[in-house]
PDB file of C-alpha atoms in Angstrom:
ATOM      1  CA  MET A  77      34.197 169.916 -57.156  1.00  0.00           C
ATOM      2  CA  GLN A  78      36.455 172.685 -55.843  1.00  0.00           C
ATOM      3  CA  ILE A  79      35.205 176.273 -55.647  1.00  0.00           C
ATOM      4  CA  SER A  80      36.792 178.837 -57.930  1.00  0.00           C
ATOM      5  CA  ILE A  81      39.465 181.335 -56.925  1.00  0.00           C
ATOM      6  CA  SER A  82      36.981 184.190 -57.430  1.00  0.00           C
ATOM      7  CA  GLN A  83      34.587 182.505 -54.993  1.00  0.00           C
ATOM      8  CA  CYS A  84      37.434 182.077 -52.485  1.00  0.00           C
ATOM      9  CA  GLN A  85      38.213 185.776 -52.761  1.00  0.00           C
ATOM     10  CA  PHE A  86      34.538 186.666 -52.346  1.00  0.00           C
ATOM     11  CA  LEU A  87      34.134 184.530 -49.194  1.00  0.00           C
ATOM     12  CA  HIS A  88      37.382 185.942 -47.806  1.00  0.00           C
ATOM     13  CA  LEU A  89      36.238 189.520 -48.396  1.00  0.00           C
ATOM     14  CA  ILE A  90      32.746 188.972 -46.961  1.00  0.00           C
ATOM     15  CA  ILE A  91      34.244 187.566 -43.765  1.00  0.00           C
ATOM     16  CA  LYS A  92      36.653 190.496 -43.457  1.00  0.00           C
ATOM     17  CA  VAL A  93      34.188 193.324 -44.126  1.00  0.00           C
ATOM     18  CA  SER A  94      31.407 191.747 -42.046  1.00  0.00           C
ATOM     19  CA  LYS A  95      33.733 191.031 -39.112  1.00  0.00           C
ATOM     20  CA  ILE A  96      32.519 187.446 -39.029  1.00  0.00           C
ATOM     21  CA  LYS A  97      33.894 185.246 -36.280  1.00  0.00           C
ATOM     22  CA  LYS A  98      31.940 181.985 -36.457  1.00  0.00           C
ATOM     23  CA  VAL A  99      31.420 180.024 -39.686  1.00  0.00           C
ATOM     24  CA  LEU A 100      29.722 176.751 -40.535  1.00  0.00           C
ATOM     25  CA  GLU A 101      30.710 175.051 -43.765  1.00  0.00           C
ATOM     26  CA  ILE A 102      28.500 172.298 -45.146  1.00  0.00           C
ATOM     27  CA  GLY A 103      30.685 170.355 -47.569  1.00  0.00           C
ATOM     28  CA  THR A 104      34.444 170.712 -47.208  1.00  0.00           C
ATOM     29  CA  PHE A 105      35.961 168.449 -49.873  1.00  0.00           C
ATOM     30  CA  THR A 106      39.740 169.127 -49.769  1.00  0.00           C
ATOM     31  CA  GLY A 107      39.391 172.368 -47.826  1.00  0.00           C
ATOM     32  CA  LEU A 108      40.003 175.218 -50.289  1.00  0.00           C
ATOM     33  CA  SER A 109      36.900 177.166 -49.270  1.00  0.00           C
ATOM     34  CA  THR A 110      37.518 176.398 -45.590  1.00  0.00           C
ATOM     35  CA  LEU A 111      41.071 177.651 -45.790  1.00  0.00           C
ATOM     36  CA  SER A 112      40.037 180.797 -47.690  1.00  0.00           C
ATOM     37  CA  MET A 113      37.547 181.626 -44.951  1.00  0.00           C
ATOM     38  CA  ALA A 114      39.908 180.703 -42.089  1.00  0.00           C
ATOM     39  CA  LEU A 115      42.569 183.061 -43.435  1.00  0.00           C
ATOM     40  CA  ALA A 116      40.043 185.906 -43.227  1.00  0.00           C
ATOM     41  CA  LEU A 117      38.936 185.135 -39.679  1.00  0.00           C
ATOM     42  CA  PRO A 118      40.503 186.799 -36.652  1.00  0.00           C
ATOM     43  CA  ASP A 119      42.704 184.571 -34.476  1.00  0.00           C
ATOM     44  CA  ASP A 120      39.778 183.811 -32.191  1.00  0.00           C
ATOM     45  CA  GLY A 121      37.527 182.972 -35.146  1.00  0.00           C
ATOM     46  CA  GLU A 122      36.142 179.493 -35.684  1.00  0.00           C
ATOM     47  CA  ILE A 123      34.958 177.305 -38.537  1.00  0.00           C
ATOM     48  CA  ILE A 124      33.081 174.071 -38.125  1.00  0.00           C
ATOM     49  CA  ALA A 125      33.556 172.164 -41.384  1.00  0.00           C
ATOM     50  CA  LEU A 126      31.194 169.288 -42.172  1.00  0.00           C
ATOM     51  CA  ASP A 127      31.880 166.523 -44.653  1.00  0.00           C
ATOM     52  CA  LYS A 128      31.188 162.804 -44.848  1.00  0.00           C
ATOM     53  CA  ASP A 129      34.342 161.731 -46.682  1.00  0.00           C
ATOM     54  CA  GLU A 130      37.256 160.740 -44.426  1.00  0.00           C
ATOM     55  CA  LYS A 131      39.692 160.536 -47.346  1.00  0.00           C
ATOM     56  CA  THR A 132      39.178 164.107 -48.570  1.00  0.00           C
ATOM     57  CA  ASN A 133      38.990 165.339 -44.963  1.00  0.00           C
ATOM     58  CA  LYS A 134      42.496 164.039 -44.334  1.00  0.00           C
ATOM     59  CA  ILE A 135      43.740 166.051 -47.323  1.00  0.00           C
ATOM     60  CA  ALA A 136      41.918 169.135 -46.003  1.00  0.00           C
ATOM     61  CA  VAL A 137      43.292 168.761 -42.465  1.00  0.00           C
ATOM     62  CA  ASP A 138      46.834 168.458 -43.844  1.00  0.00           C
ATOM     63  CA  PHE A 139      46.344 171.775 -45.707  1.00  0.00           C
ATOM     64  CA  PHE A 140      44.927 173.410 -42.555  1.00  0.00           C
ATOM     65  CA  LYS A 141      48.018 172.362 -40.587  1.00  0.00           C
ATOM     66  CA  LYS A 142      50.487 173.461 -43.285  1.00  0.00           C
ATOM     67  CA  SER A 143      48.865 176.890 -43.413  1.00  0.00           C
ATOM     68  CA  HIS A 144      48.794 177.217 -39.596  1.00  0.00           C
ATOM     69  CA  GLN A 145      45.017 177.680 -39.631  1.00  0.00           C
ATOM     70  CA  ASP A 146      44.108 174.371 -37.975  1.00  0.00           C
ATOM     71  CA  HIS A 147      43.508 176.067 -34.597  1.00  0.00           C
ATOM     72  CA  LYS A 148      40.492 177.836 -36.154  1.00  0.00           C
ATOM     73  CA  ILE A 149      38.980 174.773 -37.856  1.00  0.00           C
ATOM     74  CA  LYS A 150      37.058 171.862 -36.390  1.00  0.00           C
ATOM     75  CA  THR A 151      36.089 169.145 -38.860  1.00  0.00           C
ATOM     76  CA  ILE A 152      33.199 166.743 -38.327  1.00  0.00           C
ATOM     77  CA  ILE A 153      33.011 163.618 -40.473  1.00  0.00           C
ATOM     78  CA  LYS A 154      29.434 162.360 -40.772  1.00  0.00           C
ATOM     79  CA  PRO A 155      26.353 163.176 -42.826  1.00  0.00           C
ATOM     80  CA  ALA A 156      25.688 166.904 -42.505  1.00  0.00           C
ATOM     81  CA  LEU A 157      21.988 166.577 -41.714  1.00  0.00           C
ATOM     82  CA  GLU A 158      22.827 164.540 -38.592  1.00  0.00           C
ATOM     83  CA  THR A 159      25.280 167.173 -37.399  1.00  0.00           C
ATOM     84  CA  LEU A 160      22.980 170.099 -38.217  1.00  0.00           C
ATOM     85  CA  ILE A 161      20.292 168.609 -36.010  1.00  0.00           C
ATOM     86  CA  LYS A 162      22.797 168.050 -33.164  1.00  0.00           C
ATOM     87  CA  ILE A 163      24.109 171.640 -33.288  1.00  0.00           C
ATOM     88  CA  ARG A 164      20.682 173.228 -33.669  1.00  0.00           C
ATOM     89  CA  ASN A 165      21.200 175.458 -30.613  1.00  0.00           C
ATOM     90  CA  GLU A 166      24.418 177.054 -31.923  1.00  0.00           C
ATOM     91  CA  LYS A 167      24.564 180.292 -33.906  1.00  0.00           C
ATOM     92  CA  PHE A 168      26.865 181.132 -36.814  1.00  0.00           C
ATOM     93  CA  ASP A 169      27.584 184.468 -38.462  1.00  0.00           C
ATOM     94  CA  LEU A 170      27.987 182.826 -41.882  1.00  0.00           C
ATOM     95  CA  ILE A 171      27.074 179.444 -43.311  1.00  0.00           C
ATOM     96  CA  PHE A 172      28.561 178.260 -46.604  1.00  0.00           C
ATOM     97  CA  ILE A 173      26.731 175.408 -48.346  1.00  0.00           C
ATOM     98  CA  ASP A 174      28.493 173.352 -51.018  1.00  0.00           C
ATOM     99  CA  ALA A 175      27.536 169.711 -50.521  1.00  0.00           C
ATOM    100  CA  ASP A 176      25.120 167.155 -51.956  1.00  0.00           C
ATOM    101  CA  LYS A 177      22.716 169.154 -54.073  1.00  0.00           C
ATOM    102  CA  ASN A 178      19.615 167.068 -53.362  1.00  0.00           C
ATOM    103  CA  ASN A 179      19.836 168.122 -49.694  1.00  0.00           C
ATOM    104  CA  TYR A 180      20.203 171.828 -50.469  1.00  0.00           C
ATOM    105  CA  PRO A 181      16.580 172.585 -49.445  1.00  0.00           C
ATOM    106  CA  ASN A 182      17.145 170.827 -46.096  1.00  0.00           C
ATOM    107  CA  TYR A 183      20.473 172.602 -45.553  1.00  0.00           C
ATOM    108  CA  TYR A 184      18.851 175.950 -46.368  1.00  0.00           C
ATOM    109  CA  GLU A 185      16.005 175.503 -43.886  1.00  0.00           C
ATOM    110  CA  LEU A 186      18.259 174.257 -41.104  1.00  0.00           C
ATOM    111  CA  SER A 187      20.747 177.043 -41.810  1.00  0.00           C
ATOM    112  CA  LEU A 188      18.056 179.678 -41.347  1.00  0.00           C
ATOM    113  CA  SER A 189      17.640 178.489 -37.775  1.00  0.00           C
ATOM    114  CA  LEU A 190      21.416 178.586 -37.185  1.00  0.00           C
ATOM    115  CA  VAL A 191      22.039 182.202 -38.209  1.00  0.00           C
ATOM    116  CA  PRO A 192      20.799 185.231 -36.276  1.00  0.00           C
ATOM    117  CA  SER A 193      19.078 188.200 -37.837  1.00  0.00           C
ATOM    118  CA  ASN A 194      21.568 189.699 -40.346  1.00  0.00           C
ATOM    119  CA  GLY A 195      23.379 186.356 -40.536  1.00  0.00           C
ATOM    120  CA  ILE A 196      24.637 185.316 -43.955  1.00  0.00           C
ATOM    121  CA  ILE A 197      24.099 182.108 -45.918  1.00  0.00           C
ATOM    122  CA  VAL A 198      26.048 181.523 -49.120  1.00  0.00           C
ATOM    123  CA  ILE A 199      25.124 178.609 -51.381  1.00  0.00           C
ATOM    124  CA  ASP A 200      27.338 177.437 -54.249  1.00  0.00           C
ATOM    125  CA  ASN A 201      26.310 175.929 -57.605  1.00  0.00           C
ATOM    126  CA  MET A 202      23.005 177.776 -57.852  1.00  0.00           C
ATOM    127  CA  LEU A 203      23.313 178.176 -61.625  1.00  0.00           C
ATOM    128  CA  TRP A 204      24.235 174.492 -61.970  1.00  0.00           C
ATOM    129  CA  HIS A 205      26.261 174.933 -65.168  1.00  0.00           C
ATOM    130  CA  GLY A 206      23.392 176.964 -66.631  1.00  0.00           C
ATOM    131  CA  ASP A 207      21.040 173.993 -66.452  1.00  0.00           C
ATOM    132  CA  VAL A 208      18.607 175.776 -64.091  1.00  0.00           C
ATOM    133  CA  ALA A 209      17.786 178.193 -66.937  1.00  0.00           C
ATOM    134  CA  ASP A 210      17.295 175.395 -69.481  1.00  0.00           C
ATOM    135  CA  SER A 211      13.686 174.153 -69.305  1.00  0.00           C
ATOM    136  CA  THR A 212      14.673 170.958 -71.131  1.00  0.00           C
ATOM    137  CA  ARG A 213      16.924 169.940 -68.213  1.00  0.00           C
ATOM    138  CA  ASN A 214      14.770 168.096 -65.679  1.00  0.00           C
ATOM    139  CA  ASP A 215      17.035 165.760 -63.736  1.00  0.00           C
ATOM    140  CA  LYS A 216      16.600 165.627 -59.951  1.00  0.00           C
ATOM    141  CA  GLN A 217      19.567 167.838 -59.026  1.00  0.00           C
ATOM    142  CA  THR A 218      18.684 170.516 -61.564  1.00  0.00           C
ATOM    143  CA  ASN A 219      15.060 170.593 -60.435  1.00  0.00           C
ATOM    144  CA  THR A 220      16.091 170.712 -56.776  1.00  0.00           C
ATOM    145  CA  ILE A 221      18.367 173.696 -57.350  1.00  0.00           C
ATOM    146  CA  ARG A 222      15.850 175.409 -59.652  1.00  0.00           C
ATOM    147  CA  ASP A 223      13.088 174.986 -57.045  1.00  0.00           C
ATOM    148  CA  LEU A 224      15.350 176.235 -54.256  1.00  0.00           C
ATOM    149  CA  ASN A 225      16.233 179.345 -56.276  1.00  0.00           C
ATOM    150  CA  THR A 226      12.520 180.066 -56.659  1.00  0.00           C
ATOM    151  CA  LYS A 227      11.862 179.431 -52.972  1.00  0.00           C
ATOM    152  CA  ILE A 228      14.667 181.726 -51.808  1.00  0.00           C
ATOM    153  CA  GLN A 229      13.589 184.517 -54.197  1.00  0.00           C
ATOM    154  CA  THR A 230      10.114 184.511 -52.654  1.00  0.00           C
ATOM    155  CA  ASP A 231      11.137 183.817 -49.037  1.00  0.00           C
ATOM    156  CA  SER A 232      10.050 186.795 -46.924  1.00  0.00           C
ATOM    157  CA  ARG A 233      12.511 185.772 -44.177  1.00  0.00           C
ATOM    158  CA  VAL A 234      15.542 186.762 -46.264  1.00  0.00           C
ATOM    159  CA  ASP A 235      17.136 189.235 -48.643  1.00  0.00           C
ATOM    160  CA  PHE A 236      18.695 187.482 -51.621  1.00  0.00           C
ATOM    161  CA  SER A 237      20.980 187.992 -54.573  1.00  0.00           C
ATOM    162  CA  LEU A 238      22.119 185.382 -57.068  1.00  0.00           C
ATOM    163  CA  LEU A 239      25.684 186.251 -58.011  1.00  0.00           C
ATOM    164  CA  PRO A 240      26.456 184.944 -61.498  1.00  0.00           C
ATOM    165  CA  PHE A 241      30.155 184.240 -61.162  1.00  0.00           C
ATOM    166  CA  SER A 242      31.646 180.778 -61.470  1.00  0.00           C
ATOM    167  CA  ASP A 243      28.731 178.336 -61.046  1.00  0.00           C
ATOM    168  CA  GLY A 244      26.532 180.856 -59.247  1.00  0.00           C
ATOM    169  CA  LEU A 245      26.453 181.855 -55.583  1.00  0.00           C
ATOM    170  CA  SER A 246      23.282 182.644 -53.707  1.00  0.00           C
ATOM    171  CA  PHE A 247      24.023 185.390 -51.218  1.00  0.00           C
ATOM    172  CA  ILE A 248      21.367 185.430 -48.526  1.00  0.00           C
ATOM    173  CA  ARG A 249      20.864 187.687 -45.511  1.00  0.00           C
ATOM    174  CA  LYS A 250      18.402 186.601 -42.871  1.00  0.00           C
ATOM    175  CA  LYS A 251      16.093 189.469 -41.944  1.00  0.00           C
TER     176      LYS A 251
END
């Protein structure tokens, strides 16, 4: 469930070259992606990290403290959709989505309202172990991700590239 090192490096680089200061992460797990992004942020940068699992959040927070990045990271433990609705008036330079796959379409739509023009949304697992390209695979998660890929490709509100490293990252720029 952890992102790959190459994805960590990619997120780190995007934050650095884009001079991003405010990040929203939907799905934190044990904090590897959060920490990778926090290390790239300037000292006054901020990440709001959403997850619903208190146990894995404790592990993540311990890593944030050990790495002296905890001053940049605020964690919220509750279902992400609840939090996204509550923070609907905030704006983020980058949103990273790596949570429950069946809510990806909801996270995508809500994220579009939380980034300004030229804001970035990155979504993990968009190749779903190659299953999205296999027409014989029709479970709910695969179909959800497959349908979201199609939606994003045809969404006139964004520019999009599916990056085929690790399990696939959708790189999206809001127009």
